[in-house]
Structures are given as structure tokens and as C-alpha cells.
Coordinates of C-alpha atoms in Angstrom, one line a residue:
M1310 CA 146.1 77.1 137.4
Q1311 CA 145.2 74.7 134.4
R1312 CA 147.9 73.0 134.4
L1313 CA 148.3 69.1 132.4
S1314 CA 149.3 66.4 134.5
V1315 CA 152.4 64.1 132.8
D1316 CA 149.5 61.4 131.0
E1317 CA 147.5 64.6 129.3
F1318 CA 150.9 66.6 128.0
K1319 CA 151.6 63.3 126.4
Q1320 CA 148.4 62.7 124.7
A1321 CA 147.9 66.8 124.1
E1322 CA 148.7 68.2 120.0
K1323 CA 152.5 69.1 120.1
L1324 CA 153.4 72.4 118.7
P1325 CA 155.2 70.3 115.3
L1326 CA 158.7 71.0 117.0
I1327 CA 161.4 69.1 117.7
V1328 CA 165.6 70.1 119.2
V1329 CA 167.7 68.3 118.5
L1330 CA 171.2 69.0 121.3
D1331 CA 174.1 68.6 119.1
D1332 CA 177.2 67.7 121.7
V1333 CA 175.6 70.0 124.7
R1334 CA 178.4 69.4 126.8
S1335 CA 175.8 71.1 130.5
M1336 CA 173.2 68.5 131.9
H1337 CA 171.9 72.4 133.0
N1338 CA 170.9 73.5 129.7
V1339 CA 170.0 69.8 128.4
G1340 CA 167.2 70.1 131.7
S1341 CA 166.4 74.2 130.8
V1342 CA 165.7 73.0 127.2
F1343 CA 163.1 70.3 127.9
R1344 CA 161.3 72.2 130.7
T1345 CA 160.6 74.8 127.5
G1346 CA 160.0 72.5 125.8
D1347 CA 156.9 71.4 127.5
A1348 CA 156.0 74.7 128.1
F1349 CA 155.0 75.3 124.6
R1350 CA 154.4 71.5 124.7
I1351 CA 157.3 70.2 122.1
E1352 CA 157.0 66.5 120.2
A1353 CA 160.1 65.8 121.5
V1354 CA 164.2 66.7 122.0
Y1355 CA 166.4 64.8 120.6
L1356 CA 170.0 64.3 122.5
C1357 CA 172.9 63.3 120.5
G1358 CA 176.0 62.5 120.5
I1359 CA 177.7 63.4 123.8
T1360 CA 174.8 65.4 125.5
S1361 CA 173.8 63.3 128.9
T1362 CA 170.3 61.8 128.9
P1363 CA 167.1 61.5 131.4
P1364 CA 167.2 59.9 134.0
N1365 CA 170.3 62.3 135.6
A1366 CA 169.7 64.1 139.0
E1367 CA 172.0 67.4 137.1
I1368 CA 169.3 67.3 134.3
H1369 CA 166.5 67.1 136.7
K1370 CA 167.8 70.3 138.5
T1371 CA 166.9 72.4 136.0
A1372 CA 163.8 70.4 134.3
L1373 CA 161.5 69.7 137.2
G1374 CA 160.4 67.0 135.5
A1375 CA 159.8 67.8 132.0
E1376 CA 162.4 65.7 130.9
D1377 CA 159.4 63.2 131.9
S1378 CA 156.6 64.9 130.1
V1379 CA 159.2 65.7 126.6
E1380 CA 159.7 62.7 124.9
W1381 CA 163.1 61.9 124.1
K1382 CA 165.1 60.1 121.6
Y1383 CA 169.0 59.9 121.7
F1384 CA 171.4 59.2 118.4
D1385 CA 175.0 58.6 118.9
T1386 CA 175.3 61.8 116.1
A1387 CA 173.0 64.8 115.5
L1388 CA 173.8 63.7 111.3
E1389 CA 171.5 60.0 112.3
A1390 CA 168.8 62.8 114.2
V1391 CA 168.2 64.8 110.9
E1392 CA 168.3 61.3 108.5
A1393 CA 165.9 60.1 110.7
L1394 CA 164.1 63.6 110.7
K1395 CA 164.6 64.0 106.8
S1396 CA 162.5 60.8 106.2
N1397 CA 160.0 61.7 108.7
G1398 CA 159.2 65.2 106.3
Y1399 CA 160.3 67.7 108.9
E1400 CA 162.5 70.4 107.1
I1401 CA 165.5 71.1 109.7
Y1402 CA 167.0 74.4 110.5
S1403 CA 170.3 74.3 112.6
V1404 CA 170.6 77.4 114.1
E1405 CA 174.0 78.9 113.5
Q1406 CA 175.8 82.2 112.1
A1407 CA 176.8 81.3 108.7
Y1408 CA 176.9 82.4 105.5
G1409 CA 173.5 82.5 104.0
S1410 CA 171.5 81.9 107.6
T1411 CA 168.4 83.6 107.7
M1412 CA 168.5 86.1 110.0
L1413 CA 165.1 84.3 112.4
Q1414 CA 162.7 87.1 111.8
E1415 CA 162.8 86.9 108.4
F1416 CA 161.9 82.9 108.9
T1417 CA 157.9 82.9 109.1
P1418 CA 157.3 79.1 109.5
I1419 CA 154.1 77.3 107.9
Y1420 CA 151.4 75.6 109.9
N1421 CA 150.8 72.3 110.4
N1422 CA 154.7 72.0 108.2
R1423 CA 157.0 69.8 110.6
Y1424 CA 160.0 71.7 112.2
A1425 CA 162.9 70.2 113.6
V1426 CA 165.5 72.5 115.2
I1427 CA 169.3 72.1 115.7
L1428 CA 171.4 73.3 118.8
G1429 CA 175.4 72.8 119.1
N1430 CA 177.5 72.2 121.5
E1431 CA 178.6 75.5 123.4
V1432 CA 181.7 76.1 122.0
K1433 CA 181.7 74.6 118.3
G1434 CA 178.3 74.8 117.7
V1435 CA 176.4 72.5 115.2
H1436 CA 178.9 70.7 113.8
Q1437 CA 179.0 71.3 110.3
E1438 CA 178.4 68.4 108.4
V1439 CA 174.1 69.1 110.0
I1440 CA 175.1 72.8 108.6
D1441 CA 175.5 71.2 105.7
A1442 CA 172.4 68.2 105.7
S1443 CA 170.1 71.0 107.1
D1444 CA 167.3 72.5 105.0
G1445 CA 168.7 75.9 106.3
C1446 CA 170.3 77.6 109.3
L1447 CA 168.6 80.2 112.0
E1448 CA 170.7 83.2 113.1
I1449 CA 169.3 85.7 115.8
P1450 CA 170.1 88.6 115.3
Q1451 CA 172.5 90.2 118.0
F1452 CA 173.5 93.8 118.6
G1453 CA 176.2 93.8 121.8
T1454 CA 179.6 93.1 122.2
K1455 CA 178.5 88.6 122.2
H1456 CA 178.2 87.3 119.0
S1457 CA 176.5 83.9 120.7
M1458 CA 174.2 83.3 123.2
N1459 CA 173.3 80.2 126.2
V1460 CA 172.5 77.3 124.4
S1461 CA 169.0 77.1 126.9
V1462 CA 168.1 81.1 126.1
T1463 CA 168.3 80.5 122.4
A1464 CA 166.2 77.7 121.8
G1465 CA 164.3 79.2 124.8
I1466 CA 164.1 82.7 122.0
I1467 CA 162.9 79.7 118.9
I1468 CA 160.8 77.6 120.4
W1469 CA 158.8 80.3 121.0
H1470 CA 159.7 81.6 117.1
F1471 CA 157.7 78.3 116.7
A1472 CA 155.1 78.3 119.0
K1473 CA 153.7 82.3 118.0
M1474 CA 153.1 80.1 114.2
I1475 CA 150.7 77.5 116.4
I1476 CA 148.9 81.0 118.8
N1477 CA 148.4 83.2 115.6
K1478 CA 147.1 80.8 113.7

């Protein structure tokens, strides 16, 4: 199946994307983001606030070892992560339903740009000060009765959207 070893993964070219988790409570969601991040070879996952960090058995249940392949970093707040990312030239987008947000299908990542996306708490979403510090908001269109999706599902949709920029280059 041509799977990479962890060492090969760490050496391989990455999708220029960092996923920032802003106070995500569920360790299963955290693990799932790691696993999807591994599948699409993202640069890193930034864990902020109350978001749990590896090593953790609950994260491992859904990450299945991806917490060892995907780089990660912890920040006390997502705002600190945003400041660090901005200083390193990343474009930063909060994934949130907000006034002036860009519908995901209308956003085309530019090849060779570096991006970070911020996913928020399962109940409260992305902190407002983090939204304010972002370059914009991306919104996934929804057509049913609910107006939110699980964090890990959202991560999968967003990461895939960015991965298409490499696939379609």
C-alpha cells in the first residue's frame, strides 16, 4: 500500500497547512484531526487552551499513532498560536459562521502559500479575539436543520479543500 514509516513521513514534503485547535474538549476529535492530518500530510497541529496533548490514551484511540507522525505544538491560547503563525508568514483563517465569512467553495488556496485554519470549541466555537486576529473566516455551507458540524468532520472537509491545491497543481 506504499505507506510511509513515521521517519519517512517526517522527512516528506508537507501540505503547507497547520490546523489549530482552540479549546477543543473531545480527545476523540483531537485524535481524529491528527489522523486526518497524517492522511493528507499536513505540517502540524497546534493544540491550544484546554485541548489535550499527546501522549494520551483517548487521543490515541482515534489517532492510531498519527500523533507520533504529525508534528504538534501546545500554546496556552489560540491567540498566541495566531501571533506565532503570523510572524512566520502564514495566512490564517478561522472556520466559523460569521458576518463576512467566505463560503469554502469560493475560497481557492494559492499554491505555495502557507495557511493555518482554526477550529473552535465544540459548543462556543472559535474565540472572538482569535477570529478578529485572523485574516478571514471560512464557512462550510450547510443545508439541513443543524447549523454546526462535529470538529473532526469539519477538519476533514477543510483539510481536503486545501489538499486539492496540491493534487490539482
